[in-house]
Amino acid sequence: MNNVFIIGCKGIPANYGGFETFTDNLVTRKKADSIQYYVACMSNDKNKQDEFDYNGSLCKNIFVPNIGPAKAILYDTKSLKWALEMIDKRALKHGYVYILGCTIGPLINLFKEKFKDRGFKVLLNPDGHEWKRDKWSYPVKVYLKLSEKSMVKSADLTICDSLSIKSYIENDYSKFNPQTTYIAYGSDIVDPKLNSESEKVRKYFESKQMKEEQYYLVVGRFVPENNYETIIRQFMLSNSNRDLIIITNFKGNKFFNKLKQETNFDKDKRIKFVGTVYDAELLKYIRKNAFAYIHGHSVGGTNPSLLEALGLTKLNLLYNVGFNNEVAESSALYWNKSCNSLSNLINRVDEFSNEKRNEFFEKGKAIITKRYTWNSIIDKYEKLFTNSKIFNDGNE
């Protein structure tokens, strides 16, 4: 039996989040009977620290108090301790500890040899450039960069979901000769079950004063590095009569008030922050019926929101950065932070015919089908977990 511990995702079943959605798909779409998954799940309830079964995987609720940026470090540490306890309790002899993210840093050295002694290899998914995120203070950024260095140095294999991130890991940490491989994030092209006549759709669209094909869409975490300020300022400069619908958790966020004060977007009736949409089918319908999707992510690897957009939205306008180009190629149009780059692009595409948008849509769907289906991604992971030869060449 190949025993695989997943450390670092907030928990399954997933609501939001790339690592959470990945883990959910990994365990629910499992094909190989020779793999047993163990998943650490974060709990905010001190009394909820039980184990439970989720689609055949053994999950453990791990309580972590809210202690700020150190919360993730404590969570990973407690999760790794649980993994060791479970290995000993069940006398497991072989497997992998797959750590999602680079939070725990130097503390990995407290566990690495213990896992090795028990026949377990440590795998790492470094995610994107977490240390670049604006939400972190300078000391936290320094720690995260050092943490990434320690994790890459210690990992038996670093799995990157972006070729750009893979190249960065190999170049920046070449002195450690890191063993790397590339396995992308997954997505599916599945039309929404809802239609224009669905009560849920009509109720939502009426409450938000939205109309099909009459809005540009933004979906993502409400953080500065997703370029919300540039998108909003540039949309306000555009001549479009369509709305800008922003789906994000903005309530109680200081960044929201800062943006409002600095851009006065609340005086532009086209700019609409509509909150979060946790209903997957409704979100699919909203994506499907957007005139275009605007993607401003500047930090990370293969972004789940981008993959979903390529499979559902006819036209995608992406911030021009390596990993976005790598994924979408010629199926999207690109903008940057230079003067009027995005507003000029919006003015241009605002006149696109449905046929023109469909040309981009077909290219996007072809890319998802060829490279990013969950079925193919799960196959690659299961090949890795059941075939140790991958550690000999470092390539998938």
Coordinates of C-alpha atoms in Angstrom, one line a residue:
M1 CA 0.0 0.0 0.0
N2 CA 1.2 3.5 -0.9
N3 CA 0.3 5.8 2.0
V4 CA 0.1 9.5 1.2
F5 CA -0.2 12.2 3.8
I6 CA -1.5 15.6 2.5
I7 CA -0.3 18.4 4.7
G8 CA -1.0 22.1 4.3
C9 CA -4.5 22.2 2.8
K10 CA -7.1 23.9 5.0
G11 CA -9.4 20.9 4.7
I12 CA -11.9 18.9 2.6
P13 CA -14.6 18.9 1.4
A14 CA -13.4 22.1 -0.3
N15 CA -15.3 25.4 -0.5
Y16 CA -12.7 27.7 -1.8
G17 CA -8.9 27.6 -2.3
G18 CA -6.5 26.0 -4.8
F19 CA -4.9 23.5 -2.4
E20 CA -8.3 22.5 -1.0
T21 CA -9.9 21.9 -4.4
F22 CA -6.8 20.0 -5.5
T23 CA -6.9 17.7 -2.5
D24 CA -10.6 17.2 -2.8
N25 CA -10.2 16.1 -6.4
L26 CA -7.2 14.0 -5.6
V27 CA -9.1 11.8 -3.1
T28 CA -12.5 11.8 -4.7
R29 CA -11.2 10.9 -8.2
K30 CA -8.8 8.2 -6.9
K31 CA -8.4 5.3 -9.3
A32 CA -5.6 3.2 -7.8
D33 CA -6.6 0.9 -5.0
S34 CA -3.0 0.7 -3.9
I35 CA -3.1 4.3 -2.6
Q36 CA -4.4 5.4 0.8
Y37 CA -4.7 9.1 1.5
Y38 CA -4.5 10.8 4.9
V39 CA -5.5 14.4 5.0
A40 CA -4.9 17.0 7.7
C41 CA -7.8 19.5 8.0
M42 CA -7.7 22.8 10.0
S43 CA -10.3 23.2 12.7
N44 CA -11.3 26.4 14.5
D45 CA -13.2 24.4 17.1
K46 CA -11.1 23.0 20.0
N47 CA -13.7 20.3 20.6
K48 CA -13.7 19.2 17.0
Q49 CA -10.5 17.2 16.6
D50 CA -11.9 14.0 15.4
E51 CA -10.9 11.7 12.5
F52 CA -13.4 11.1 9.7
D53 CA -13.7 9.4 6.4
Y54 CA -14.1 11.4 3.2
N55 CA -14.3 9.3 0.0
G56 CA -12.0 6.7 1.4
S57 CA -9.4 9.1 2.7
L58 CA -8.8 9.3 6.5
C59 CA -9.0 12.9 7.6
K60 CA -8.0 14.5 10.8
N61 CA -9.4 17.8 12.2
I62 CA -6.6 19.7 13.8
F63 CA -7.4 22.6 16.1
V64 CA -5.3 25.7 15.6
P65 CA -5.9 29.0 17.5
N66 CA -5.9 32.2 15.6
I67 CA -2.4 33.6 16.3
G68 CA -1.9 35.6 13.1
P69 CA 0.7 34.7 10.5
A70 CA 2.2 32.0 12.8
K71 CA -1.1 30.1 12.6
A72 CA 0.0 28.3 9.4
I73 CA 3.3 27.3 10.9
L74 CA 1.6 25.8 13.9
Y75 CA -1.0 24.1 11.7
D76 CA 1.7 22.4 9.6
T77 CA 3.7 21.4 12.7
K78 CA 0.8 19.8 14.4
S79 CA -0.2 18.1 11.1
L80 CA 3.3 16.6 10.7
K81 CA 3.2 15.4 14.3
W82 CA -0.1 13.7 13.5
A83 CA 1.3 12.1 10.4
L84 CA 4.2 10.6 12.5
E85 CA 1.8 9.4 15.1
M86 CA -0.5 7.8 12.4
I87 CA 2.5 6.1 10.8
D88 CA 3.6 4.6 14.1
K89 CA 0.1 3.7 15.2
R90 CA -0.7 1.8 12.0
A91 CA 2.9 0.6 11.5
L92 CA 3.0 2.0 8.0
K93 CA 6.1 1.1 6.1
H94 CA 6.1 3.1 2.9
G95 CA 4.7 6.3 1.5
Y96 CA 4.9 10.0 1.0
V97 CA 4.3 13.2 3.0
Y98 CA 3.2 15.8 0.5
I99 CA 3.5 19.3 2.0
L100 CA 1.5 22.0 0.2
G101 CA 3.2 25.4 0.6
C102 CA 6.5 26.4 2.2
T103 CA 5.2 27.7 5.5
I104 CA 7.0 25.5 7.9
G105 CA 10.5 26.2 6.6
P106 CA 13.5 25.2 8.9
L107 CA 11.2 23.2 11.1
I108 CA 11.0 20.6 8.4
N109 CA 14.4 19.4 9.6
L110 CA 12.8 18.3 12.9
F111 CA 10.7 15.8 10.9
K112 CA 12.7 14.9 7.8
E113 CA 14.9 12.2 9.3
K114 CA 12.0 10.7 11.3
F115 CA 10.0 10.3 8.1
K116 CA 13.0 8.9 6.3
D117 CA 13.6 6.3 9.1
R118 CA 10.0 5.1 8.6
G119 CA 10.4 4.8 4.8
F120 CA 8.6 8.0 3.9
K121 CA 9.7 10.6 1.4
V122 CA 8.9 14.3 1.7
L123 CA 7.3 15.9 -1.3
L124 CA 6.8 19.7 -1.7
N125 CA 4.5 21.8 -3.7
P126 CA 5.9 25.4 -3.4
D127 CA 2.8 27.0 -4.8
G128 CA 3.8 30.4 -6.2
H129 CA 5.9 33.3 -4.9
E130 CA 4.1 33.5 -1.5
W131 CA 6.9 35.7 -0.2
K132 CA 6.0 38.4 -2.7
R133 CA 2.5 39.0 -1.5
D134 CA 1.8 42.5 -0.4
K135 CA -0.3 41.5 2.6
W136 CA 2.8 40.3 4.4
S137 CA 5.0 42.7 6.4
Y138 CA 8.7 42.8 5.4
P139 CA 9.8 40.5 8.3
V140 CA 7.2 37.9 7.2
K141 CA 8.3 38.2 3.6
V142 CA 11.9 37.5 4.7
Y143 CA 10.8 34.5 6.7
L144 CA 8.7 33.1 3.8
K145 CA 11.6 33.4 1.4
L146 CA 14.0 31.6 3.8
S147 CA 11.3 29.1 4.5
E148 CA 11.0 28.3 0.8
K149 CA 14.8 27.9 0.6
S150 CA 14.7 25.4 3.6
M151 CA 11.8 23.4 2.1
V152 CA 13.3 23.1 -1.3
K153 CA 16.7 22.1 0.2
S154 CA 15.0 19.4 2.3
A155 CA 12.4 18.0 0.0
D156 CA 13.0 14.7 -1.8
L157 CA 11.0 16.0 -4.7
T158 CA 9.5 19.4 -5.5
I159 CA 6.3 19.3 -7.5
C160 CA 5.5 22.5 -9.4
D161 CA 2.1 23.2 -11.0
S162 CA 3.7 25.7 -13.3
L163 CA 6.7 25.4 -15.6
S164 CA 7.6 29.0 -14.7
I165 CA 7.8 28.1 -11.0
K166 CA 9.7 24.9 -11.8
S167 CA 12.3 27.0 -13.7
Y168 CA 12.5 29.5 -10.8
I169 CA 13.1 26.7 -8.3
E170 CA 15.8 25.1 -10.4
N171 CA 17.6 28.4 -11.0
D172 CA 17.3 30.2 -7.7
Y173 CA 18.2 27.0 -5.7
S174 CA 20.6 25.4 -8.1
K175 CA 23.2 24.9 -5.4
F176 CA 20.9 22.4 -3.8
N177 CA 20.4 20.5 -7.0
P178 CA 16.7 20.2 -6.3
Q179 CA 14.8 17.3 -7.8
T180 CA 11.8 18.7 -9.5
T181 CA 8.8 17.7 -11.6
Y182 CA 5.9 19.4 -13.2
I183 CA 2.3 18.4 -12.7
A184 CA -0.3 21.1 -13.4
Y185 CA -3.4 22.0 -11.5
G186 CA -6.6 20.5 -12.9
S187 CA -9.9 21.7 -14.3
D188 CA -12.9 20.4 -16.2
I189 CA -15.1 21.8 -18.9
V190 CA -18.6 21.2 -17.6
D191 CA -21.4 23.5 -18.6
P192 CA -23.5 24.8 -15.7
K193 CA -26.6 22.9 -14.8
L194 CA -28.5 26.2 -14.4
N195 CA -29.9 28.1 -17.3
S196 CA -31.4 31.6 -17.8
E197 CA -34.8 30.5 -16.6
S198 CA -33.6 29.0 -13.3
E199 CA -35.1 30.7 -10.3
K200 CA -31.7 30.8 -8.5
V201 CA -30.2 32.6 -11.5
R202 CA -33.0 35.1 -12.0
K203 CA -33.1 35.9 -8.3
Y204 CA -29.4 36.5 -8.1
F205 CA -29.1 38.5 -11.3
E206 CA -32.0 40.7 -10.3
S207 CA -30.6 41.3 -6.8
K208 CA -27.3 42.4 -8.3
Q209 CA -28.8 44.3 -11.3
M210 CA -26.8 42.1 -13.7
K211 CA -27.6 41.1 -17.3
E212 CA -26.1 38.2 -19.3
E213 CA -23.3 39.3 -21.6
Q214 CA -23.4 42.8 -20.1
Y215 CA -20.6 42.5 -17.6
Y216 CA -16.9 42.0 -17.3
L217 CA -16.0 39.6 -14.5
V218 CA -13.3 39.4 -11.8
V219 CA -13.1 36.4 -9.5
G220 CA -10.3 36.0 -6.9
R221 CA -8.9 36.7 -3.4
F222 CA -9.2 40.3 -2.5
V223 CA -5.4 41.0 -2.2
P224 CA -3.3 43.8 -3.8
E225 CA -1.2 41.4 -5.9
N226 CA -4.3 40.4 -7.9
N227 CA -4.1 43.9 -9.3
Y228 CA -7.6 45.1 -8.2
E229 CA -6.5 48.7 -8.1
T230 CA -5.2 48.6 -11.7
I231 CA -8.3 46.8 -13.0
I232 CA -10.7 49.2 -11.3
R233 CA -8.8 52.4 -12.3
Q234 CA -8.5 51.2 -15.9
F235 CA -12.1 50.1 -16.2
M236 CA -13.2 53.5 -14.9
L237 CA -11.2 55.0 -17.8
S238 CA -12.8 52.8 -20.4
N239 CA -15.8 53.7 -22.5
S240 CA -17.6 50.5 -21.9
N241 CA -21.3 50.6 -21.0
R242 CA -21.0 47.2 -19.4
D243 CA -20.6 46.6 -15.7
L244 CA -17.5 45.3 -13.9
I245 CA -18.7 42.5 -11.5
I246 CA -16.2 41.6 -8.8
I247 CA -16.7 38.4 -6.9
T248 CA -14.5 38.4 -3.8
N249 CA -14.7 38.5 -0.1
F250 CA -14.3 42.2 0.5
K251 CA -16.3 42.8 3.6
G252 CA -14.3 44.0 6.6
N253 CA -11.2 44.3 4.4
K254 CA -9.1 47.4 5.0
F255 CA -7.9 47.1 1.4
F256 CA -11.5 47.7 0.2
N257 CA -11.8 51.0 2.1
K258 CA -8.4 52.1 0.9
L259 CA -9.3 51.4 -2.7
K260 CA -12.6 53.3 -2.4
Q261 CA -10.9 56.3 -0.9
E262 CA -8.1 56.4 -3.5
T263 CA -10.1 55.6 -6.6
N264 CA -13.7 56.7 -5.8
F265 CA -15.0 53.7 -7.6
D266 CA -18.2 53.9 -5.6
K267 CA -19.1 56.9 -7.8
D268 CA -19.0 54.7 -11.0
K269 CA -22.2 52.8 -11.2
R270 CA -20.6 50.2 -13.4
I271 CA -18.3 48.9 -10.6
K272 CA -20.1 46.3 -8.5
F273 CA -18.6 44.4 -5.7
V274 CA -21.1 41.5 -5.2
G275 CA -19.4 39.5 -2.5
T276 CA -18.6 35.8 -2.7
V277 CA -20.5 33.0 -4.5
Y278 CA -20.1 29.6 -2.8
D279 CA -22.7 27.9 -5.1
A280 CA -20.5 26.2 -7.7
E281 CA -23.3 25.9 -10.3
L282 CA -24.3 29.5 -9.9
L283 CA -20.6 30.6 -10.2
K284 CA -20.3 28.5 -13.4
Y285 CA -23.3 30.2 -14.9
I286 CA -21.9 33.7 -14.0
R287 CA -18.6 32.8 -15.6
K288 CA -20.3 31.3 -18.7
N289 CA -22.4 34.4 -19.3
A290 CA -19.8 37.1 -18.7
F291 CA -18.8 39.2 -21.7
A292 CA -15.2 38.8 -20.7
Y293 CA -13.1 37.7 -17.7
I294 CA -10.3 40.0 -16.3
H295 CA -7.5 38.1 -14.6
G296 CA -5.1 40.2 -12.6
H297 CA -3.1 37.6 -10.6
S298 CA 0.6 38.4 -10.5
V299 CA 1.8 35.9 -7.9
G300 CA 1.4 32.1 -8.1
G301 CA 1.5 29.2 -10.5
T302 CA -1.3 27.7 -12.5
N303 CA -4.2 29.6 -11.1
P304 CA -7.5 27.6 -10.7
S305 CA -9.6 30.7 -11.5
L306 CA -7.8 31.1 -14.8
L307 CA -8.4 27.5 -15.8
E308 CA -12.1 27.8 -14.9
A309 CA -12.3 30.9 -17.0
L310 CA -10.7 29.3 -20.0
G311 CA -13.2 26.5 -19.9
L312 CA -16.3 28.6 -19.4
T313 CA -15.8 32.3 -20.4
K314 CA -15.6 33.2 -24.1
L315 CA -13.0 36.0 -23.8
N316 CA -10.2 36.3 -21.2
L317 CA -8.1 39.4 -20.5
L318 CA -5.0 38.4 -18.5
Y319 CA -2.3 40.3 -16.7
N320 CA 0.9 39.7 -18.8
V321 CA 3.1 37.6 -16.5
G322 CA 4.9 34.3 -17.2
F323 CA 2.6 31.8 -15.7
N324 CA -0.6 33.3 -17.2
N325 CA 1.1 33.3 -20.7
E326 CA 2.2 29.7 -20.1
V327 CA -1.3 28.5 -19.5
A328 CA -3.5 30.5 -21.9
E329 CA -1.1 31.2 -24.7
S330 CA -3.0 32.7 -27.7
S331 CA -6.4 31.8 -26.3
A332 CA -6.4 35.1 -24.3
L333 CA -5.5 38.8 -24.7
Y334 CA -3.0 40.4 -22.4
W335 CA -2.5 43.7 -20.5
N336 CA 0.1 45.3 -18.2
K337 CA 0.4 48.2 -15.8
S338 CA 1.6 50.7 -18.4
C339 CA -0.6 53.7 -19.1
N340 CA -4.0 52.8 -20.4
S341 CA -3.0 49.2 -21.4
L342 CA -6.1 47.6 -19.9
S343 CA -8.5 50.5 -20.6
N344 CA -7.5 50.5 -24.3
L345 CA -7.9 46.7 -24.4
I346 CA -11.4 46.9 -22.9
N347 CA -12.4 49.6 -25.4
R348 CA -11.2 47.3 -28.2
V349 CA -12.8 44.1 -27.2
D350 CA -16.0 45.8 -26.2
E351 CA -16.8 45.9 -29.9
F352 CA -16.0 42.2 -30.5
S353 CA -18.6 40.1 -32.1
N354 CA -19.9 36.9 -30.6
E355 CA -18.1 35.0 -33.4
K356 CA -14.8 36.7 -32.5
R357 CA -15.1 35.9 -28.9
N358 CA -16.0 32.3 -29.8
E359 CA -12.7 31.9 -31.6
F360 CA -10.9 32.6 -28.4
F361 CA -13.2 30.4 -26.5
E362 CA -12.5 27.4 -28.7
K363 CA -8.8 27.9 -28.2
G364 CA -9.2 28.0 -24.5
K365 CA -11.3 24.9 -24.3
A366 CA -8.7 23.0 -26.4
I367 CA -5.9 24.0 -24.0
I368 CA -7.9 22.7 -21.0
T369 CA -8.8 19.5 -22.8
K370 CA -5.2 18.8 -23.9
R371 CA -3.3 19.7 -20.7
Y372 CA -5.4 20.4 -17.6
T373 CA -8.3 17.9 -17.2
W374 CA -8.5 16.5 -13.7
N375 CA -8.5 13.0 -15.2
S376 CA -5.0 13.5 -16.6
I377 CA -3.7 15.3 -13.5
I378 CA -4.9 12.5 -11.2
D379 CA -3.2 9.9 -13.5
K380 CA 0.1 11.7 -13.2
Y381 CA -0.1 11.9 -9.4
E382 CA -1.0 8.3 -9.0
K383 CA 1.8 7.3 -11.3
L384 CA 4.2 9.3 -9.0
F385 CA 2.7 7.8 -5.8
T386 CA 2.9 4.2 -7.2
N387 CA 6.2 4.4 -9.1
S388 CA 9.3 5.5 -7.2
K389 CA 11.3 5.6 -10.5
I390 CA 10.2 9.2 -10.9
F391 CA 12.8 10.1 -8.3
N392 CA 15.6 8.9 -10.5
D393 CA 15.0 11.4 -13.4
G394 CA 13.1 14.2 -11.9
N395 CA 10.8 14.6 -14.8
E396 CA 7.2 13.7 -15.4

